Coordinates of N, CA and C in Angstrom, one line a residue:
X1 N 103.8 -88.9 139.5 CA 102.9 -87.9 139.0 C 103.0 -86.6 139.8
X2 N 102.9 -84.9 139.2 CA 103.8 -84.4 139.8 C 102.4 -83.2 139.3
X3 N 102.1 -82.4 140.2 CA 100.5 -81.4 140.5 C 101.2 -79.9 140.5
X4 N 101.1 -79.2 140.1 CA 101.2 -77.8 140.2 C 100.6 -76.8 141.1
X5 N 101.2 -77.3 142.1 CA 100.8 -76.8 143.5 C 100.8 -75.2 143.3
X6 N 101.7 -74.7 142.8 CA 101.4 -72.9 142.7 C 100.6 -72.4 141.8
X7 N 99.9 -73.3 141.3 CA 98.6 -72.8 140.0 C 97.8 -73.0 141.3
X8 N 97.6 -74.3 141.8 CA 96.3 -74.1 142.7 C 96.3 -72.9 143.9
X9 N 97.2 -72.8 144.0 CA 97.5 -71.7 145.2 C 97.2 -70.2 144.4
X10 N 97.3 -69.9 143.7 CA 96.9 -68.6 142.2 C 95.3 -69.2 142.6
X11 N 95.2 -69.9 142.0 CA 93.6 -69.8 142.1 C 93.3 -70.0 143.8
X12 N 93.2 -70.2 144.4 CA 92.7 -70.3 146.0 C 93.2 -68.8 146.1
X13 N 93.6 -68.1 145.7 CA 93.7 -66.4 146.1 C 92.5 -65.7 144.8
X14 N 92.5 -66.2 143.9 CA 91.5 -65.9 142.8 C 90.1 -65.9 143.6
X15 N 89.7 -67.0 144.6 CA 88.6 -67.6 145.0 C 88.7 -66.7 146.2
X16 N 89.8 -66.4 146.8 CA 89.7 -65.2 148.5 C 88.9 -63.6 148.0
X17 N 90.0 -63.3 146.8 CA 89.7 -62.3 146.3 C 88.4 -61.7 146.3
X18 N 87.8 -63.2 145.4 CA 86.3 -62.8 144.7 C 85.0 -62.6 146.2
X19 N 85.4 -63.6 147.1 CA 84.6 -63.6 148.7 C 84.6 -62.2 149.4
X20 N 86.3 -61.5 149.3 CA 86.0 -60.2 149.7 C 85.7 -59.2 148.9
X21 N 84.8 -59.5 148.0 CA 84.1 -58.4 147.0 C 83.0 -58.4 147.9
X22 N 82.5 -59.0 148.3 CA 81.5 -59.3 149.0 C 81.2 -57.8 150.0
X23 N 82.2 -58.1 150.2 CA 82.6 -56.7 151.7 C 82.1 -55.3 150.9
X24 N 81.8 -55.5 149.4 CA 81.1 -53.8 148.9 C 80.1 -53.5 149.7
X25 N 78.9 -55.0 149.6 CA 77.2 -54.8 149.4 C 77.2 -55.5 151.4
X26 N 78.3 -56.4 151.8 CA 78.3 -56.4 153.1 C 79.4 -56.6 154.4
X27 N 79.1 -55.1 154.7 CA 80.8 -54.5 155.2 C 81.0 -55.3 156.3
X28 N 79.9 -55.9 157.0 CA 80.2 -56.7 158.2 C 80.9 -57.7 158.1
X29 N 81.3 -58.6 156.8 CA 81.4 -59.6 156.6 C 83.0 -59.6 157.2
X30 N 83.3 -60.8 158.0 CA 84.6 -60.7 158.3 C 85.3 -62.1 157.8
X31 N 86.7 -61.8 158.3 CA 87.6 -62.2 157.7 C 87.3 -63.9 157.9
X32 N 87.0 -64.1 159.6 CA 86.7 -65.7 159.7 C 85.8 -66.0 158.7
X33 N 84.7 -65.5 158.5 CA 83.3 -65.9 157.6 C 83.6 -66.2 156.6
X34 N 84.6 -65.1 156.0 CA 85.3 -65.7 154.2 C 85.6 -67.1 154.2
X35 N 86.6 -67.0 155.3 CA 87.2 -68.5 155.4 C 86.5 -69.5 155.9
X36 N 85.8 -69.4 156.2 CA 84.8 -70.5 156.6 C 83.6 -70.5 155.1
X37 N 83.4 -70.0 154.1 CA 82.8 -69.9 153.5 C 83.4 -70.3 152.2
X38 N 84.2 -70.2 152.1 CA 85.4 -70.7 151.4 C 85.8 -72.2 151.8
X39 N 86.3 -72.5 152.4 CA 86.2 -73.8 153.5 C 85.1 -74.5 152.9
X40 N 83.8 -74.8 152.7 CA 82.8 -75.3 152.8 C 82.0 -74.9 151.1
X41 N 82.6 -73.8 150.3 CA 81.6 -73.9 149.1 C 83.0 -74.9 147.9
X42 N 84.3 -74.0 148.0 CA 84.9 -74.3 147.0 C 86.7 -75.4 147.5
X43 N 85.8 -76.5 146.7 CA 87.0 -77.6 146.5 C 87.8 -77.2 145.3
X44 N 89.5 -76.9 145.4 CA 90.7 -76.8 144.5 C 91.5 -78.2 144.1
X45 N 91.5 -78.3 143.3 CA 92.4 -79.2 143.0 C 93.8 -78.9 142.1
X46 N 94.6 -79.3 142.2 CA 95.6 -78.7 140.9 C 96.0 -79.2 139.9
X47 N 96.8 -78.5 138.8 CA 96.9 -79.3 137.6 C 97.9 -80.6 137.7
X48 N 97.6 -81.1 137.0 CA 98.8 -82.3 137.0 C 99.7 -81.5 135.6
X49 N 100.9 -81.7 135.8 CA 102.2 -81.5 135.2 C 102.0 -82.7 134.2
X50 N 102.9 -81.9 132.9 CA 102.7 -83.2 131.6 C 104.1 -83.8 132.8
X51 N 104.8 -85.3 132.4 CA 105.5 -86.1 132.3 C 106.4 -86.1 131.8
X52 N 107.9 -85.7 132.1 CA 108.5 -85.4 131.0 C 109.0 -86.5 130.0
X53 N 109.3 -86.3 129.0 CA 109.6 -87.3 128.1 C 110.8 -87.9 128.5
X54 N 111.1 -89.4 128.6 CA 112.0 -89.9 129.0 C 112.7 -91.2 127.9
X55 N 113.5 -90.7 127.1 CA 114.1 -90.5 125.8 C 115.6 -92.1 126.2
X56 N 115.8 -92.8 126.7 CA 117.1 -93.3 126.5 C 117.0 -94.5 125.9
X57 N 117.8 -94.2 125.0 CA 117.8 -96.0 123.8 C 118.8 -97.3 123.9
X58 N 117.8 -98.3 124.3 CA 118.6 -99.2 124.5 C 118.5 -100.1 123.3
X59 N 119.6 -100.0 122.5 CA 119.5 -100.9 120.8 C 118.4 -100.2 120.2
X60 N 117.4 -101.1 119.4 CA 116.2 -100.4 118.9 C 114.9 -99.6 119.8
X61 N 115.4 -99.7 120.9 CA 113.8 -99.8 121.8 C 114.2 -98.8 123.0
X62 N 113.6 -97.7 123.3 CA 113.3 -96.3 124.2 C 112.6 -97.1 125.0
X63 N 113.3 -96.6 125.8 CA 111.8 -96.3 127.5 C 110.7 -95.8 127.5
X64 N 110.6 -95.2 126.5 CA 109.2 -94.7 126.0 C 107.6 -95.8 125.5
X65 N 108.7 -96.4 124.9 CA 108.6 -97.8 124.1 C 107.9 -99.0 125.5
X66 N 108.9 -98.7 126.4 CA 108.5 -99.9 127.1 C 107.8 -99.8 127.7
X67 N 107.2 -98.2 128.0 CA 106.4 -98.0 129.3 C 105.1 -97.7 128.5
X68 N 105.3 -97.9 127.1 CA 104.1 -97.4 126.6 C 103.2 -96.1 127.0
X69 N 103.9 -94.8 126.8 CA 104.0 -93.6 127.5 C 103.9 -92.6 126.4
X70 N 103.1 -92.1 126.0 CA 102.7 -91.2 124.6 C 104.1 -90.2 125.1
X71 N 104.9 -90.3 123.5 CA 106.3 -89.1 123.3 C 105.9 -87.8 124.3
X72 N 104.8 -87.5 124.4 CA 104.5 -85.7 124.4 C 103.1 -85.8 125.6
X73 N 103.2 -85.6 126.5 CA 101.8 -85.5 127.3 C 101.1 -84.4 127.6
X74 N 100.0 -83.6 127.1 CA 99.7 -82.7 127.4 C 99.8 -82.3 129.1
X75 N 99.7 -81.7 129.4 CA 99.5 -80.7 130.9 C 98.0 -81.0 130.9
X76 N 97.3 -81.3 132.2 CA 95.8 -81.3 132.9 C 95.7 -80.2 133.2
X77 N 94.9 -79.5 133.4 CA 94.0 -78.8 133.8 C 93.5 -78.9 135.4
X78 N 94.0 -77.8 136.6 CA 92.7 -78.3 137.7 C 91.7 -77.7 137.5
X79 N 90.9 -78.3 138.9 CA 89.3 -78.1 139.2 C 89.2 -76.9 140.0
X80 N 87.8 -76.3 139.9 CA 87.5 -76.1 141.7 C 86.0 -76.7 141.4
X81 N 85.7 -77.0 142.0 CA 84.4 -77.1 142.7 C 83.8 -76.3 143.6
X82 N 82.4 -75.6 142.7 CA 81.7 -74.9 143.9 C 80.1 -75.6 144.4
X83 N 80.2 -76.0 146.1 CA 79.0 -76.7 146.0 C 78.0 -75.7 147.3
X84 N 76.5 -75.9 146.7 CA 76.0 -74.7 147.3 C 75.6 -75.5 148.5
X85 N 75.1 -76.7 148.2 CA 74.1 -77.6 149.0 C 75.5 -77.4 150.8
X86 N 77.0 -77.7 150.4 CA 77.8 -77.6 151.7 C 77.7 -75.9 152.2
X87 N 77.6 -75.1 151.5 CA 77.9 -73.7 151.9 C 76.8 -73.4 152.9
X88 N 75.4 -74.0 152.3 CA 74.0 -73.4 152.7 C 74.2 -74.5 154.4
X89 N 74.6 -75.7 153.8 CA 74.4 -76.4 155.6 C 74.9 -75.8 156.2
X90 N 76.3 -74.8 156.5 CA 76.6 -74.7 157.5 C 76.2 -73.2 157.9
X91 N 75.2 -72.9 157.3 CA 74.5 -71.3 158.1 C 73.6 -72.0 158.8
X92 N 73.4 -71.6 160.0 CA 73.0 -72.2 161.5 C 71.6 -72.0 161.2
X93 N 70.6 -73.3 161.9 CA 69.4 -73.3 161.6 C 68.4 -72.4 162.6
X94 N 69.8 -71.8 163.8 CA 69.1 -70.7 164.5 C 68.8 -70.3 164.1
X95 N 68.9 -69.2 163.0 CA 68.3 -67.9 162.0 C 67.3 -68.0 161.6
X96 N 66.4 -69.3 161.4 CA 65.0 -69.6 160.2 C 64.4 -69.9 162.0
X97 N 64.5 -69.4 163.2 CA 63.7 -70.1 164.2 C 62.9 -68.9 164.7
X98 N 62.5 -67.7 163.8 CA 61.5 -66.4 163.8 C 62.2 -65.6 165.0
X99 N 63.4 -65.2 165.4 CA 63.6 -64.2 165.8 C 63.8 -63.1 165.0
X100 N 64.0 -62.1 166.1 CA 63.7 -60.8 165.4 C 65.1 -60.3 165.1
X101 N 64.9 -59.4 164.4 CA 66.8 -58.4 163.5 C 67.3 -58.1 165.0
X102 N 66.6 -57.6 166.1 CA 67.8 -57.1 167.0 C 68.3 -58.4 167.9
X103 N 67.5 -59.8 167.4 CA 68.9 -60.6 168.3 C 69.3 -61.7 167.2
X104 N 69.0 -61.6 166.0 CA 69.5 -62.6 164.7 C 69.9 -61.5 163.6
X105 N 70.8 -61.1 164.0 CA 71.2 -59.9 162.9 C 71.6 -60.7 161.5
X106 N 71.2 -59.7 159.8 CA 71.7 -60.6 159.0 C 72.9 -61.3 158.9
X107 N 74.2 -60.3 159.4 CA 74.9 -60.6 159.4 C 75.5 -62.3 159.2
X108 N 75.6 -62.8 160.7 CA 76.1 -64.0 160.7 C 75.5 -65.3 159.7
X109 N 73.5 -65.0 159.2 CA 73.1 -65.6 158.6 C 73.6 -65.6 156.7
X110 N 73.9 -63.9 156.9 CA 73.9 -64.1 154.7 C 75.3 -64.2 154.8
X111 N 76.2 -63.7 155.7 CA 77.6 -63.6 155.2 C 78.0 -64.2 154.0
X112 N 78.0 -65.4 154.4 CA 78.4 -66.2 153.8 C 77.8 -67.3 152.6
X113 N 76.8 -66.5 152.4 CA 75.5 -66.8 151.2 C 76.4 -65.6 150.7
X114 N 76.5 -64.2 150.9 CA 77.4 -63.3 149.9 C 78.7 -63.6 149.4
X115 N 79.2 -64.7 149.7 CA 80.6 -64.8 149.9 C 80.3 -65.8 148.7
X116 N 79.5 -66.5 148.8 CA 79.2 -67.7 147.5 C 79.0 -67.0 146.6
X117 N 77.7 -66.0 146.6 CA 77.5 -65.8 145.0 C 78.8 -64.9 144.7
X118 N 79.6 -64.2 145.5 CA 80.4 -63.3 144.4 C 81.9 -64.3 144.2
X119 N 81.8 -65.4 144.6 CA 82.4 -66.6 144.1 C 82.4 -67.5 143.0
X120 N 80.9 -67.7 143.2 CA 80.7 -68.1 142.2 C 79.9 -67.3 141.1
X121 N 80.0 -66.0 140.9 CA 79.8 -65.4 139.6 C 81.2 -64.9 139.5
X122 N 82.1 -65.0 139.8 CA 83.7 -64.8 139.5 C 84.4 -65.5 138.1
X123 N 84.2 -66.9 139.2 CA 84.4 -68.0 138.6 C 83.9 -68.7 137.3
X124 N 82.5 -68.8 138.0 CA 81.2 -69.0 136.4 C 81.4 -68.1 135.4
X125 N 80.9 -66.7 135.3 CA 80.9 -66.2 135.0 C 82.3 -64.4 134.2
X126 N 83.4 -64.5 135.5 CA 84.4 -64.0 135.0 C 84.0 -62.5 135.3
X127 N 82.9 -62.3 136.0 CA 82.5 -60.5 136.4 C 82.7 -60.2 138.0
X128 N 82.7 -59.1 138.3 CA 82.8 -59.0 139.5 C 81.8 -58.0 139.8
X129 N 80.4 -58.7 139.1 CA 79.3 -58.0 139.7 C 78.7 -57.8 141.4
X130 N 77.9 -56.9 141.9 CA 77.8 -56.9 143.2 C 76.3 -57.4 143.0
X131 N 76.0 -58.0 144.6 CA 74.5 -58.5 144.9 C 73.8 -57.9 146.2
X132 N 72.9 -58.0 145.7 CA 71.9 -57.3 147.3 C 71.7 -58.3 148.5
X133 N 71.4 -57.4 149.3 CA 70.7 -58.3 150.4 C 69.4 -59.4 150.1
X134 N 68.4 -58.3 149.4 CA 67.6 -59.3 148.7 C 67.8 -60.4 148.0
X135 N 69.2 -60.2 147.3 CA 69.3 -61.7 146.5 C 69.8 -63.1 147.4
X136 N 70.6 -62.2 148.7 CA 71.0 -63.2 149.6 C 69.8 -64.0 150.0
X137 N 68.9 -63.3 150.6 CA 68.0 -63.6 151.6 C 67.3 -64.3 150.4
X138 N 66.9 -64.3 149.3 CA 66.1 -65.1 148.3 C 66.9 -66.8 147.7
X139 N 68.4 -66.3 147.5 CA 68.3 -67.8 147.5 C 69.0 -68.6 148.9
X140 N 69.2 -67.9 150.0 CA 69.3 -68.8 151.3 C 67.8 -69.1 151.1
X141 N 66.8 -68.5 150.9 CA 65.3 -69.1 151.5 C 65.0 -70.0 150.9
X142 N 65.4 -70.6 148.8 CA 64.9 -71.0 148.3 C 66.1 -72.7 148.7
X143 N 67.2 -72.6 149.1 CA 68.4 -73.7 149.4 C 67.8 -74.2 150.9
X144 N 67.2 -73.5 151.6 CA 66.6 -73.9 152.9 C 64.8 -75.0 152.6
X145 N 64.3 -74.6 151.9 CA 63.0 -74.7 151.1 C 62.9 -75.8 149.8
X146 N 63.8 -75.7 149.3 CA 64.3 -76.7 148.4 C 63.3 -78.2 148.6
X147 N 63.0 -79.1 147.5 CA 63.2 -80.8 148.1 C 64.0 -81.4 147.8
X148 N 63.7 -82.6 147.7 CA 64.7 -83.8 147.4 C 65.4 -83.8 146.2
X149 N 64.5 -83.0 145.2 CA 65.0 -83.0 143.9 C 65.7 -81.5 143.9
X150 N 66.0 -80.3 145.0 CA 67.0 -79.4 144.9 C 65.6 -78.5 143.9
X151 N 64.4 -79.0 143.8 CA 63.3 -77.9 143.4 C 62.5 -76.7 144.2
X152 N 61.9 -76.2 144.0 CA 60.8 -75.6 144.8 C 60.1 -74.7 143.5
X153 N 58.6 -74.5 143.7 CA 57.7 -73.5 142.7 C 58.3 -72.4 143.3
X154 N 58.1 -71.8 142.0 CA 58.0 -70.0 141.7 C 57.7 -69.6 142.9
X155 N 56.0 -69.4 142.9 CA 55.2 -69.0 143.9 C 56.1 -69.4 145.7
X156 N 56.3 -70.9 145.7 CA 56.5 -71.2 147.1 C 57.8 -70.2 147.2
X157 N 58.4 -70.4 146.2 CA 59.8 -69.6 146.4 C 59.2 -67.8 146.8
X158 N 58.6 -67.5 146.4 CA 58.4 -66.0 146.8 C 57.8 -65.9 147.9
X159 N 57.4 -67.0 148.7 CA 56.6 -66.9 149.7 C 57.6 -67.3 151.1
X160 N 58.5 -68.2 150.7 CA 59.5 -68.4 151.6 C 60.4 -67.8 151.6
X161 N 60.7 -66.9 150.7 CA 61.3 -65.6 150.6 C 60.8 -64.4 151.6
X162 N 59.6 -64.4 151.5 CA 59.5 -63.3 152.4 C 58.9 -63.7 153.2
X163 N 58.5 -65.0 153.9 CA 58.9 -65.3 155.3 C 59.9 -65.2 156.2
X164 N 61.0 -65.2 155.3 CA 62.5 -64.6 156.0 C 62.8 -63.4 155.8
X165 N 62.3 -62.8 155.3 CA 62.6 -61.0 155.5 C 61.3 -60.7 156.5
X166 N 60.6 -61.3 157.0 CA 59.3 -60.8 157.6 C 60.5 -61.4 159.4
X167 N 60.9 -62.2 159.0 CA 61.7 -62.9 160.7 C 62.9 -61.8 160.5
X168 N 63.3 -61.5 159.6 CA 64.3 -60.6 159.9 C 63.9 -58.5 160.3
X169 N 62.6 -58.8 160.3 CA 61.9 -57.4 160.3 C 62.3 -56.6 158.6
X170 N 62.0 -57.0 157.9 CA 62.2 -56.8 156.7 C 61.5 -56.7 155.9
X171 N 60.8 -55.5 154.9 CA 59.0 -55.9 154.2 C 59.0 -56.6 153.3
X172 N 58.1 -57.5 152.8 CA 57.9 -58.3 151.9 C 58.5 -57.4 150.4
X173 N 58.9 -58.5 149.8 CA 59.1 -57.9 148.0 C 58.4 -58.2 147.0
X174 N 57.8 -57.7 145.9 CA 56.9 -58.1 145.3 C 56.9 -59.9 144.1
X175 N 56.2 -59.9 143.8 CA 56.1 -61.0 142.6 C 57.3 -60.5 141.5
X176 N 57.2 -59.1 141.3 CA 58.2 -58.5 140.2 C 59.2 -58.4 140.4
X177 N 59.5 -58.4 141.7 CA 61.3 -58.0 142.4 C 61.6 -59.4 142.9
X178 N 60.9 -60.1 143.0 CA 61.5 -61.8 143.0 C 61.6 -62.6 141.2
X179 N 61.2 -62.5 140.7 CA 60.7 -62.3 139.4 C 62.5 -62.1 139.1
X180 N 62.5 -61.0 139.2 CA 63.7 -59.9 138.9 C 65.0 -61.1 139.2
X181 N 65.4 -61.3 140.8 CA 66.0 -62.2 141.7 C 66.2 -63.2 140.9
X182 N 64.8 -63.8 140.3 CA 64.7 -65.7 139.7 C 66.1 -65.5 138.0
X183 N 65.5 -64.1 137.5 CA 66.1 -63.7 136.3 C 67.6 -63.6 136.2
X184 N 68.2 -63.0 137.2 CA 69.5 -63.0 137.3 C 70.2 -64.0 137.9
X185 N 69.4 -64.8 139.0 CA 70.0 -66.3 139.4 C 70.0 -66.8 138.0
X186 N 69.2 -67.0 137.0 CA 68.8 -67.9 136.0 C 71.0 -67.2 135.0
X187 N 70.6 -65.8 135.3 CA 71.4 -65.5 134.3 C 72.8 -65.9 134.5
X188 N 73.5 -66.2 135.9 CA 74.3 -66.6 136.3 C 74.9 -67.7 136.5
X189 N 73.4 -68.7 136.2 CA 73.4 -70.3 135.6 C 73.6 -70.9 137.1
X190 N 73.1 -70.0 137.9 CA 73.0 -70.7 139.9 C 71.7 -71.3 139.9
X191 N 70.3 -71.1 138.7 CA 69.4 -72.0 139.2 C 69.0 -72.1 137.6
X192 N 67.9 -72.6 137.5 CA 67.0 -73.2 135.9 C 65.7 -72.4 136.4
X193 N 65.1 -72.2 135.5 CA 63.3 -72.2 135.5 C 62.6 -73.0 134.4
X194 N 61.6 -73.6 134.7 CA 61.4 -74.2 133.4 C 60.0 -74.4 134.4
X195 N 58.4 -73.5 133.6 CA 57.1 -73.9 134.1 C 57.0 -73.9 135.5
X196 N 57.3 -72.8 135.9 CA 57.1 -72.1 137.1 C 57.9 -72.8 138.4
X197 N 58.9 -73.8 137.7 CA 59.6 -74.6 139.0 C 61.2 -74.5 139.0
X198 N 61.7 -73.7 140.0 CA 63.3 -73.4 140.2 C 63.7 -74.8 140.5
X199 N 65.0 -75.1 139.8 CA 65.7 -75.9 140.3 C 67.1 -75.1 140.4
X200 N 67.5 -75.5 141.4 CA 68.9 -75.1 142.3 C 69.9 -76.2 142.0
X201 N 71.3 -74.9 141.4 CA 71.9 -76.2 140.7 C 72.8 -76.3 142.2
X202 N 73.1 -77.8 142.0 CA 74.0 -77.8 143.3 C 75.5 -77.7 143.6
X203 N 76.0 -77.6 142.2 CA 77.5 -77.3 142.1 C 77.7 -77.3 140.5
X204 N 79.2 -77.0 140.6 CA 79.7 -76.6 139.1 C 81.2 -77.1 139.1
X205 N 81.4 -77.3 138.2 CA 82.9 -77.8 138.4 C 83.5 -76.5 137.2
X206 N 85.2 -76.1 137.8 CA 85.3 -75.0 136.4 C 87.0 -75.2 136.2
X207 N 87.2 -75.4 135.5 CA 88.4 -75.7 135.1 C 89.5 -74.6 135.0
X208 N 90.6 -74.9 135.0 CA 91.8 -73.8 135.3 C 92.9 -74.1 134.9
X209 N 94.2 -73.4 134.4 CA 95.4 -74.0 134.6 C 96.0 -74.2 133.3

C-alpha cells in the first residue's frame, strides 16, 4: 500500500501558512509557537495511492481474478485532524493563576489559541479571515471552563471570559460583544448554541487530496 507523501507535505505547508496569518492580529507570535501549535492541534495523514492494476493472464484467469482486487481502485483521500481539547492543554496553567499583564504577558498564553483558529477557519472554512484578541481570550476561557461534556452556559461563559481579561489587566466586554464572539464561533462551526448552552466542538476531521 503506497501514501502520497507529497500531498501530505502540500498540506502540512497549507496548515504553516494559515498559523502565520496569525502574525496580522499577533505580531509576537513566533516561529517556535507556530510549531508547537501546530504539533499539538493538527494530525495529517496522507492519501493512499489507487493500486495499480495488475493485468497478467494465466489461461482463463488474471491476477486480478485471484486476488480478488477491483480492475480500477479509486485514489483515498487524506485527513487532517484539528483537535482543540490537545492545543488548549498545552497553554500553561500558569496564565489562569491571576497574575498581572506585566509578568503574564498575552503573548505566550493566546499565541497559540491564534494559531488554531486561523487554522482552523482555513481549513473548515477556506477564508483567511483575521481574529481579535477578544476572540482569543473568549474561547481559551470558555476550553479552560468547559465540563465533562465540552459544555459551559452563555452567561458562565461571559463571566469567565472576563475573569481572564480582568487577570490580564484588560476591561470587561459586554453581554453584546460576547454575544458577537459566541455568533462567529457558531459561524465557523468551532462551537453550537442551543438554549443558552455552548458546546465546544472538539475536533474536525477535513479531507484532502
Amino acid at each position: 500500500m503506497e501514501y502520497d507523501e507529497d500531498a501530505a507535505s502540500e498540506q502540512r505547508v497549507v496548515i504553516r501558512l494559515a498559523a502565520e496569518g496569525a502574525k496580522r492580529t499577533h505580531e509576537t507570535l513566533s516561529d517556535e509557537q507556530i510549531q508547537a501549535a501546530i504539533k499539538a492541534f493538527a494530525r495529517v495523514t496522507p492519501p493512499r495511492l489507487p493500486e495499480e492494476k495488475i493485468d497478467i493472464t494465466f489461461g482463463l484467469i488474471t491476477v486480478d481474478m485471484l486476488r480478488n482486487v477491483p480492475s480500477a481502485e479509486s485514489r483515498k483521500p487524506g485527513n487532517v485532524v484539528l483537535n482543540w481539547r490537545k492545543l488548549v492543554d498545552i497553554v500553561p496553567d500558569i496564565y489562569f493563576a491571576g497574575l498581572g499583564a506585566a509578568t503574564a504577558p498575552l503573548a505566550p498564553a493566546l499565541s497559540m489559541i491564534f494559531a488554531g483558529l486561523y487554522i482552523w477557519n482555513k481549513l473548515w472554512k477556506g477564508s483567511a479571515e483575521d481574529f481579535s484578541k477578544d476572540e482569543a481570550i473568549a474561547i481559551l476561557a470558555l476550553w479552560k471552563n468547559r465540563d465533562a461534556g465540552n459544555k459551559i452556559g452563555e452567561d458562565d461563559g461571559l463571566m469567565r471570559t472576563n475573569e481572564l481579561r480582568v487577570r490580564y489587566d484588560l476591561p470587561p466586554i459586554s453581554r453584546g460583544q460576547f454575544a458577537a464572539i459566541v455568533d462567529r464561533f457558531v459561524g465557523i462551526n468551532c462551537i453550537e448554541l442551543e438554549n443558552g448552552v455552548i458546546w465546544l466542538r472538539e475536533s474536525i476531521r477535513v479531507r484532502y487530496g
